[in-house]
GROMACS .gro file of C-alpha atoms in nm:
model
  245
    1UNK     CA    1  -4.883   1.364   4.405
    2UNK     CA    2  -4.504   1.315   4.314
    3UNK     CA    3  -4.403   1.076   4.072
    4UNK     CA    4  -4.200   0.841   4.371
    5UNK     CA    5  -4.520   0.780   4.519
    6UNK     CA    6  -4.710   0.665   4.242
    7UNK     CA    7  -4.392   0.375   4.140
    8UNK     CA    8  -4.475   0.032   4.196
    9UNK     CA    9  -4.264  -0.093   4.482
   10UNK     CA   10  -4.017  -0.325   4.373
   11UNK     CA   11  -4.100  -0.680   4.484
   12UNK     CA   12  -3.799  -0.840   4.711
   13UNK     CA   13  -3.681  -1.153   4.548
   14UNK     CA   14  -3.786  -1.477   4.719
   15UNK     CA   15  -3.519  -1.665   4.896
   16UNK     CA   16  -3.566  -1.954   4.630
   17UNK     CA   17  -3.496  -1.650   4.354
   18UNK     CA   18  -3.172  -1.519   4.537
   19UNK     CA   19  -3.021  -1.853   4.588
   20UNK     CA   20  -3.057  -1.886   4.218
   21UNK     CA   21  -2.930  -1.592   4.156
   22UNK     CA   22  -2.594  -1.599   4.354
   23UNK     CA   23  -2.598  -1.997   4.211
   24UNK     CA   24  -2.572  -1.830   3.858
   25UNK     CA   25  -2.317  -1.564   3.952
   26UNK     CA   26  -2.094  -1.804   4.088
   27UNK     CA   27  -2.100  -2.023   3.791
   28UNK     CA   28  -2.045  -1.720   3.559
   29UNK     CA   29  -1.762  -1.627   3.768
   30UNK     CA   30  -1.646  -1.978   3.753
   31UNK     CA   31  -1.659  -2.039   3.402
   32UNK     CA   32  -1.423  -1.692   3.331
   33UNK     CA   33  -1.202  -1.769   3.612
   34UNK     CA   34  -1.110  -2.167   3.516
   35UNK     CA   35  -1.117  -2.012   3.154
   36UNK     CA   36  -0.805  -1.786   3.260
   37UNK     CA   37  -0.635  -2.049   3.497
   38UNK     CA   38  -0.776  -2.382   3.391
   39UNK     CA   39  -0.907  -2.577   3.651
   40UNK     CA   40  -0.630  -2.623   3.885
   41UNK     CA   41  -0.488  -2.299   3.889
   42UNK     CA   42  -0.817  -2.161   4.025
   43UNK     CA   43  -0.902  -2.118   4.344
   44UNK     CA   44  -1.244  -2.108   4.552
   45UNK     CA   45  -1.118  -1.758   4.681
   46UNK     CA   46  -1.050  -1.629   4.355
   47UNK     CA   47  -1.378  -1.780   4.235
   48UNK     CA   48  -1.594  -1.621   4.531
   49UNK     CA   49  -1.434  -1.261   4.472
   50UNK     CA   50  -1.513  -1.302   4.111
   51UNK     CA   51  -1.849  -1.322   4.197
   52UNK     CA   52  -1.874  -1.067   4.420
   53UNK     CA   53  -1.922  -1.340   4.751
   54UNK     CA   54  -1.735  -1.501   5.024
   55UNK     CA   55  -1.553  -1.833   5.006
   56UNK     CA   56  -1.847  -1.961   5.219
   57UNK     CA   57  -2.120  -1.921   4.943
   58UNK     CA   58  -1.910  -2.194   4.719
   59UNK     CA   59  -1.927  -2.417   4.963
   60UNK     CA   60  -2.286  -2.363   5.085
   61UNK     CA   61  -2.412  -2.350   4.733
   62UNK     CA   62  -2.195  -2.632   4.532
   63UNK     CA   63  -1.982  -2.780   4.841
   64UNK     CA   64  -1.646  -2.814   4.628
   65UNK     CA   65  -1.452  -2.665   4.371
   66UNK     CA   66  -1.514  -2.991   4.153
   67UNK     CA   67  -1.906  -3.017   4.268
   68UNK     CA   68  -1.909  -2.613   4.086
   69UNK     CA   69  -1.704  -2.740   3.774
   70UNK     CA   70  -1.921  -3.073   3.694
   71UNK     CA   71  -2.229  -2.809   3.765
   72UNK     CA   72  -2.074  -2.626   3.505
   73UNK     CA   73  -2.051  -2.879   3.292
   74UNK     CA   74  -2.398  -2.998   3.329
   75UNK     CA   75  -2.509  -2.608   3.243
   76UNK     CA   76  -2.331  -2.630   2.927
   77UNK     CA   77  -2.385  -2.966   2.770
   78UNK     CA   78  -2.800  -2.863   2.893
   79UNK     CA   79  -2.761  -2.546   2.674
   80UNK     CA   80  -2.613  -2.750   2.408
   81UNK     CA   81  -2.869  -2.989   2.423
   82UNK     CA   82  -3.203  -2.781   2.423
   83UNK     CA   83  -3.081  -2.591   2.106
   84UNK     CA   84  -3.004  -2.924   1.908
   85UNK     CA   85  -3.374  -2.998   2.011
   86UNK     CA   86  -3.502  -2.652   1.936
   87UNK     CA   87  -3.307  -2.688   1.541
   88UNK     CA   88  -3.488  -3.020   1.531
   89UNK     CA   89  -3.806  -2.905   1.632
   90UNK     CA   90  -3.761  -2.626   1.386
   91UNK     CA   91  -3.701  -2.860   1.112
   92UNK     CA   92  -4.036  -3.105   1.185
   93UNK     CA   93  -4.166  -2.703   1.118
   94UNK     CA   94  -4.039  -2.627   0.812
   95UNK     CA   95  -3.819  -2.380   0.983
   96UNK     CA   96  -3.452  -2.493   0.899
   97UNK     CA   97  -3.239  -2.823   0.738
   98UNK     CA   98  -3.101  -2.944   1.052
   99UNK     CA   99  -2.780  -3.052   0.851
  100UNK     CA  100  -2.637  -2.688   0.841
  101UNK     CA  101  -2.817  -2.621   1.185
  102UNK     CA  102  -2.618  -2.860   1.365
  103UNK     CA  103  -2.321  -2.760   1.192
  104UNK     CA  104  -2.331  -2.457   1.325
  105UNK     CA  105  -2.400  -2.538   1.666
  106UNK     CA  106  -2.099  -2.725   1.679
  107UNK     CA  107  -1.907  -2.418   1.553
  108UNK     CA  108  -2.016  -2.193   1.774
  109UNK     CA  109  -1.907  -2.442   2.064
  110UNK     CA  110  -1.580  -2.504   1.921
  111UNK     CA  111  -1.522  -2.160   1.805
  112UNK     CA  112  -1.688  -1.915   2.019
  113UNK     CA  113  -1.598  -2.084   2.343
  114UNK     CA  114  -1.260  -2.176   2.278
  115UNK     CA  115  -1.140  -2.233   2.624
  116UNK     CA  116  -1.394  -2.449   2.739
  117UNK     CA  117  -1.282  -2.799   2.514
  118UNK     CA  118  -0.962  -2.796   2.691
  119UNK     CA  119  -1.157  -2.748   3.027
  120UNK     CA  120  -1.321  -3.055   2.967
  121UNK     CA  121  -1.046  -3.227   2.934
  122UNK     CA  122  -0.813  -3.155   3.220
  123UNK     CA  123  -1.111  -3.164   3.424
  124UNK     CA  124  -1.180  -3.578   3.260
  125UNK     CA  125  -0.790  -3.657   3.344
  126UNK     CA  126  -0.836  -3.519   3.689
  127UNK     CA  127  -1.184  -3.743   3.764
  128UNK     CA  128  -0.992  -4.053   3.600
  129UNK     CA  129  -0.767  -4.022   3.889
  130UNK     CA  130  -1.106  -3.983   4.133
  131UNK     CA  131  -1.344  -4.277   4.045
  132UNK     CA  132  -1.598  -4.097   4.268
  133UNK     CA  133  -1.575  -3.769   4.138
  134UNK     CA  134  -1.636  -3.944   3.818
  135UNK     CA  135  -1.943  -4.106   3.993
  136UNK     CA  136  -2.072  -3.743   4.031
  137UNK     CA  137  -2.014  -3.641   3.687
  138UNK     CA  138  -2.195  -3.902   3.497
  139UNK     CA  139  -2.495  -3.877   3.745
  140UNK     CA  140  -2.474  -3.501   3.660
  141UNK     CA  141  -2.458  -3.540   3.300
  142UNK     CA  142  -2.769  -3.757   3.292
  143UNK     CA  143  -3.037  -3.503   3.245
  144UNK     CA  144  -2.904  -3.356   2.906
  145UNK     CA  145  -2.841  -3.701   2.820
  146UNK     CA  146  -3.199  -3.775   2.872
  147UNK     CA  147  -3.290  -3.463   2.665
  148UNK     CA  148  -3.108  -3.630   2.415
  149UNK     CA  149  -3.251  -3.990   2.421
  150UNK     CA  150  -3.587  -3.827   2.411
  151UNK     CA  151  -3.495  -3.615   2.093
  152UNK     CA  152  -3.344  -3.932   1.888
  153UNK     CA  153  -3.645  -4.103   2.014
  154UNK     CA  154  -3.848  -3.895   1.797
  155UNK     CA  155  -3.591  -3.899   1.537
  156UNK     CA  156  -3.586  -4.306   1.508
  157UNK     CA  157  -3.974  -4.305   1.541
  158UNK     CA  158  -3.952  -4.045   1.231
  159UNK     CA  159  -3.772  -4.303   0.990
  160UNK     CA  160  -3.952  -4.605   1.121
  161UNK     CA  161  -3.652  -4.765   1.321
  162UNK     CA  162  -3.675  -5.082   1.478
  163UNK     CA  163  -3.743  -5.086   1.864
  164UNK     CA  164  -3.442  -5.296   1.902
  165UNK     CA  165  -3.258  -4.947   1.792
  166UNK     CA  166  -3.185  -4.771   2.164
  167UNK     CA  167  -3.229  -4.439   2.193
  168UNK     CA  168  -3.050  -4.451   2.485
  169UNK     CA  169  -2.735  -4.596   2.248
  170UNK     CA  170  -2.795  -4.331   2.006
  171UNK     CA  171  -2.828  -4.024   2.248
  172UNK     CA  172  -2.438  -4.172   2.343
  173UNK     CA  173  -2.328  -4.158   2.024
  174UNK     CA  174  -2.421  -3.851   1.884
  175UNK     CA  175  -2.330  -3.717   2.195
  176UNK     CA  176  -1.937  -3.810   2.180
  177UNK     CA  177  -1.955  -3.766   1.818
  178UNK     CA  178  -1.998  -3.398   1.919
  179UNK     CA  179  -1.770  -3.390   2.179
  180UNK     CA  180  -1.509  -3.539   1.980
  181UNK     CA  181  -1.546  -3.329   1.691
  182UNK     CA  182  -1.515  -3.018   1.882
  183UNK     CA  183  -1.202  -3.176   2.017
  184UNK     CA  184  -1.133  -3.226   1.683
  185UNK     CA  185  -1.157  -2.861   1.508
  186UNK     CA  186  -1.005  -2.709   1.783
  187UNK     CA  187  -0.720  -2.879   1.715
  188UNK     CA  188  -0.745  -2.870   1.306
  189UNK     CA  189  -0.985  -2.640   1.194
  190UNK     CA  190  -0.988  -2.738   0.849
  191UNK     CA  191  -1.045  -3.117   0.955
  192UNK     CA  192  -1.412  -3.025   1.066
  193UNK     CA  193  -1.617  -2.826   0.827
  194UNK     CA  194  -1.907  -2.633   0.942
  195UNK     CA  195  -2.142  -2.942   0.765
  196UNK     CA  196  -1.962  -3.246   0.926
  197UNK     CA  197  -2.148  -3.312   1.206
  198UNK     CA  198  -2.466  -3.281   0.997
  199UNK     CA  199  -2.340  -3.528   0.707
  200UNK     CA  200  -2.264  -3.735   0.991
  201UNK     CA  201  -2.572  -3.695   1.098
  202UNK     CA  202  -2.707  -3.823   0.795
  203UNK     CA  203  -2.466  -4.106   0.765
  204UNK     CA  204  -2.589  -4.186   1.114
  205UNK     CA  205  -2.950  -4.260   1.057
  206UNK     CA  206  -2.932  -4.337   0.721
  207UNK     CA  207  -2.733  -4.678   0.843
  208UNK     CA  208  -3.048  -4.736   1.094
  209UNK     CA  209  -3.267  -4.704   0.866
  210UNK     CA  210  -3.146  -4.944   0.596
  211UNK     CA  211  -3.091  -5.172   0.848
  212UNK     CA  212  -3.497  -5.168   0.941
  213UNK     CA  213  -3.550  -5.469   0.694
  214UNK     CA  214  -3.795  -5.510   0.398
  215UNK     CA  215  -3.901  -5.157   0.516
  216UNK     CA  216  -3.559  -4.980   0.511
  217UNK     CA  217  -3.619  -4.894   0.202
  218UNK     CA  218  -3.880  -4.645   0.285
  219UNK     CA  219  -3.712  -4.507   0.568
  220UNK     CA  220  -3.392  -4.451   0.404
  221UNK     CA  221  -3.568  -4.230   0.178
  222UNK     CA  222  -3.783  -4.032   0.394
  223UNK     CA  223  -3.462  -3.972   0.611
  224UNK     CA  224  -3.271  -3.854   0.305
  225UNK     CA  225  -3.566  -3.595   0.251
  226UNK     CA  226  -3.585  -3.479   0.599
  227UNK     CA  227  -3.220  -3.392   0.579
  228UNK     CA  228  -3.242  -3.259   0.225
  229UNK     CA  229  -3.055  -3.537   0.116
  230UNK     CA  230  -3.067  -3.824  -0.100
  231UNK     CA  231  -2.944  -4.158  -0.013
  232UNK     CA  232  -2.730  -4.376  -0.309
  233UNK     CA  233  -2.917  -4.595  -0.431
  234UNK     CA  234  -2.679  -4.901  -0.305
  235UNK     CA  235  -2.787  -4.771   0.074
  236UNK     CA  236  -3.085  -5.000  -0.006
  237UNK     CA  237  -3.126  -5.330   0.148
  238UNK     CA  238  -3.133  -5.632  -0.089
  239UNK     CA  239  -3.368  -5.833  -0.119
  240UNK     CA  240  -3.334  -6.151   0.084
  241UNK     CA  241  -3.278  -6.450  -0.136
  242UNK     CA  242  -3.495  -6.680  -0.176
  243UNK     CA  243  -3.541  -7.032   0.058
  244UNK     CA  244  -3.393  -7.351  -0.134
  245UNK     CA  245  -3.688  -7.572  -0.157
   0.00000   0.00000   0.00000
C-alpha cells in the first residue's frame, strides 16, 4: 500500500474558517501597507494586492478603507489588552511584578511597532473631521475597553476600593495613560523609562486606596506589596478629627 494512500485527507476549511482567514490577511496586509504610506496614501487596490485578493474582498469583508483601519485598531488595542490581563493574572500567581511587566509592554508597543503611534494619530485627526466615523470607532473600541474595566475591577476589589470607584473610569484612564505615553517615548525616549507606566501604576491605585477611608490604610499597604512597593508613610489617611461637643 503506498504511503499517499494511507495520508489523512486534508480537511477543507469551513466557509466560517476561510472568511477568517482572508479577514486576517487583509488586515496583515493593511497594517504593512498604511505602515509604508500612512493612512491616506494607501489605497484599497494596493491593500487587496497586498493580500493576495481583489478590491472586492475589502469591501465585502470590512466595507471601507476606514471600516479596515478602525478594525485594525480594535485588533491591536485587543492584543494589548489581553497581555496586560495575562501579566496581571500572572502576578495574582506569583509569576511576575506587574510594575516591570507593564513597563515592558508599553515598550514593546512604542518600540517594536514604531509606525503604528503615528497611525493612530492621523487616523484620530481624520475621524475629528467625520463625527460618524468617530461613532464607529468608539463603538469598536468598546470590547478591549471592557477587557479592561473587568481587569481594574479585580484590581480595585484587590485593595478594597470603594464601589463609588468606577471601573469603567479607571479602565479610561489607564487606558490613555498608555496611549499617551507611547505618544510620549516615541517622541522622547528618555522621557519614558521602561518602569513609568508601572510607577504610575502604582501612583494610580495607591491614591484610590488612601482615599477608601478609615480602611485606606490597609489597602494602601497591601497595594504597595502587590506591586513590590512600599507606600510613604504620609500616603496614609489622617485620622478624622474629632466632633466639637
Amino acid at each position: 500500500m503506498s504511503l499517499d494512500a494511507d495520508a489523512t485527507p486534508k480537511r477543507r476549511p469551513t466557509r466560517a474558517e476561510a472568511k477568517a482567514r482572508t479577514r486576517q490577511l487583509l488586515l496583515d496586509a493593511a497594517a504593512r501597507t498604511y505602515a509604508r504610506k500612512g493612512f491616506a496614501g494607501a489605497s484599497v487596490e494596493e491593500i487587496a494586492e497586498a493580500a493576495g485578493f481583489s478590491i472586492g474582498a475589502v469591501y465585502s469583508n470590512f466595507g471601507s478603507k476606514e471600516r479596515l483601519f478602525v478594525e485594525l485598531l480594535r485588533e491591536r488595542a485587543s492584543e494589548h489588552v489581553s497581555r496586560a490581563t495575562r501579566i496581571v493574572a500572572d502576578t495574582q500567581a506569583g509569576v511576575d511584578d506587574p510594575a516591570p511587566a507593564l513597563g515592558r509592554l508599553l515598550a514593546h508597543v512604542a518600540d517594536d511597532d514604531p509606525d503604528f503611534a503615528p497611525l493612530q494619530a492621523e487616523f484620530w485627526l481624520y475621524a475629528v473631521r467625520n463625527p460618524e466615523l468617530m461613532e464607529t470607532l468608539a463603538e469598536q473600541l468598546r470590547d478591549p475597553r471592557a477587557e479592561m474595566e473587568r481587569l481594574m475591577s479585580t484590581a480595585l476589589e484587590h485593595i478594597g476600593a470603594r464601589e463609588s470607584v468606577s471601573a469603567e473610569a479607571v479602565a479610561t484612564i489607564t487606558m490613555a495613560l498608555f496611549q499617551g505615553l507611547v505618544r510620549q517615548r516615541r517622541i522622547d525616549p528618555a522621557s519614558v523609562p521602561d518602569d513609568l507606566l508601572g510607577q504610575a501604576m502604582q501612583w494610580l491605585f495607591t491614591g484610590i486606596a488612601a482615599s477608601t477611608g478609615p480602611a485606606g490604610t490597609a489597602a494602601t499597604d497591601e497595594t504597595a506589596a502587590a506591586y513590590d512597593t512600599a507606600a510613604p508613610d504620609d500616603t496614609a489617611p489622617a485620622d478624622p478629627p474629632e466632633e466639637k461637643r
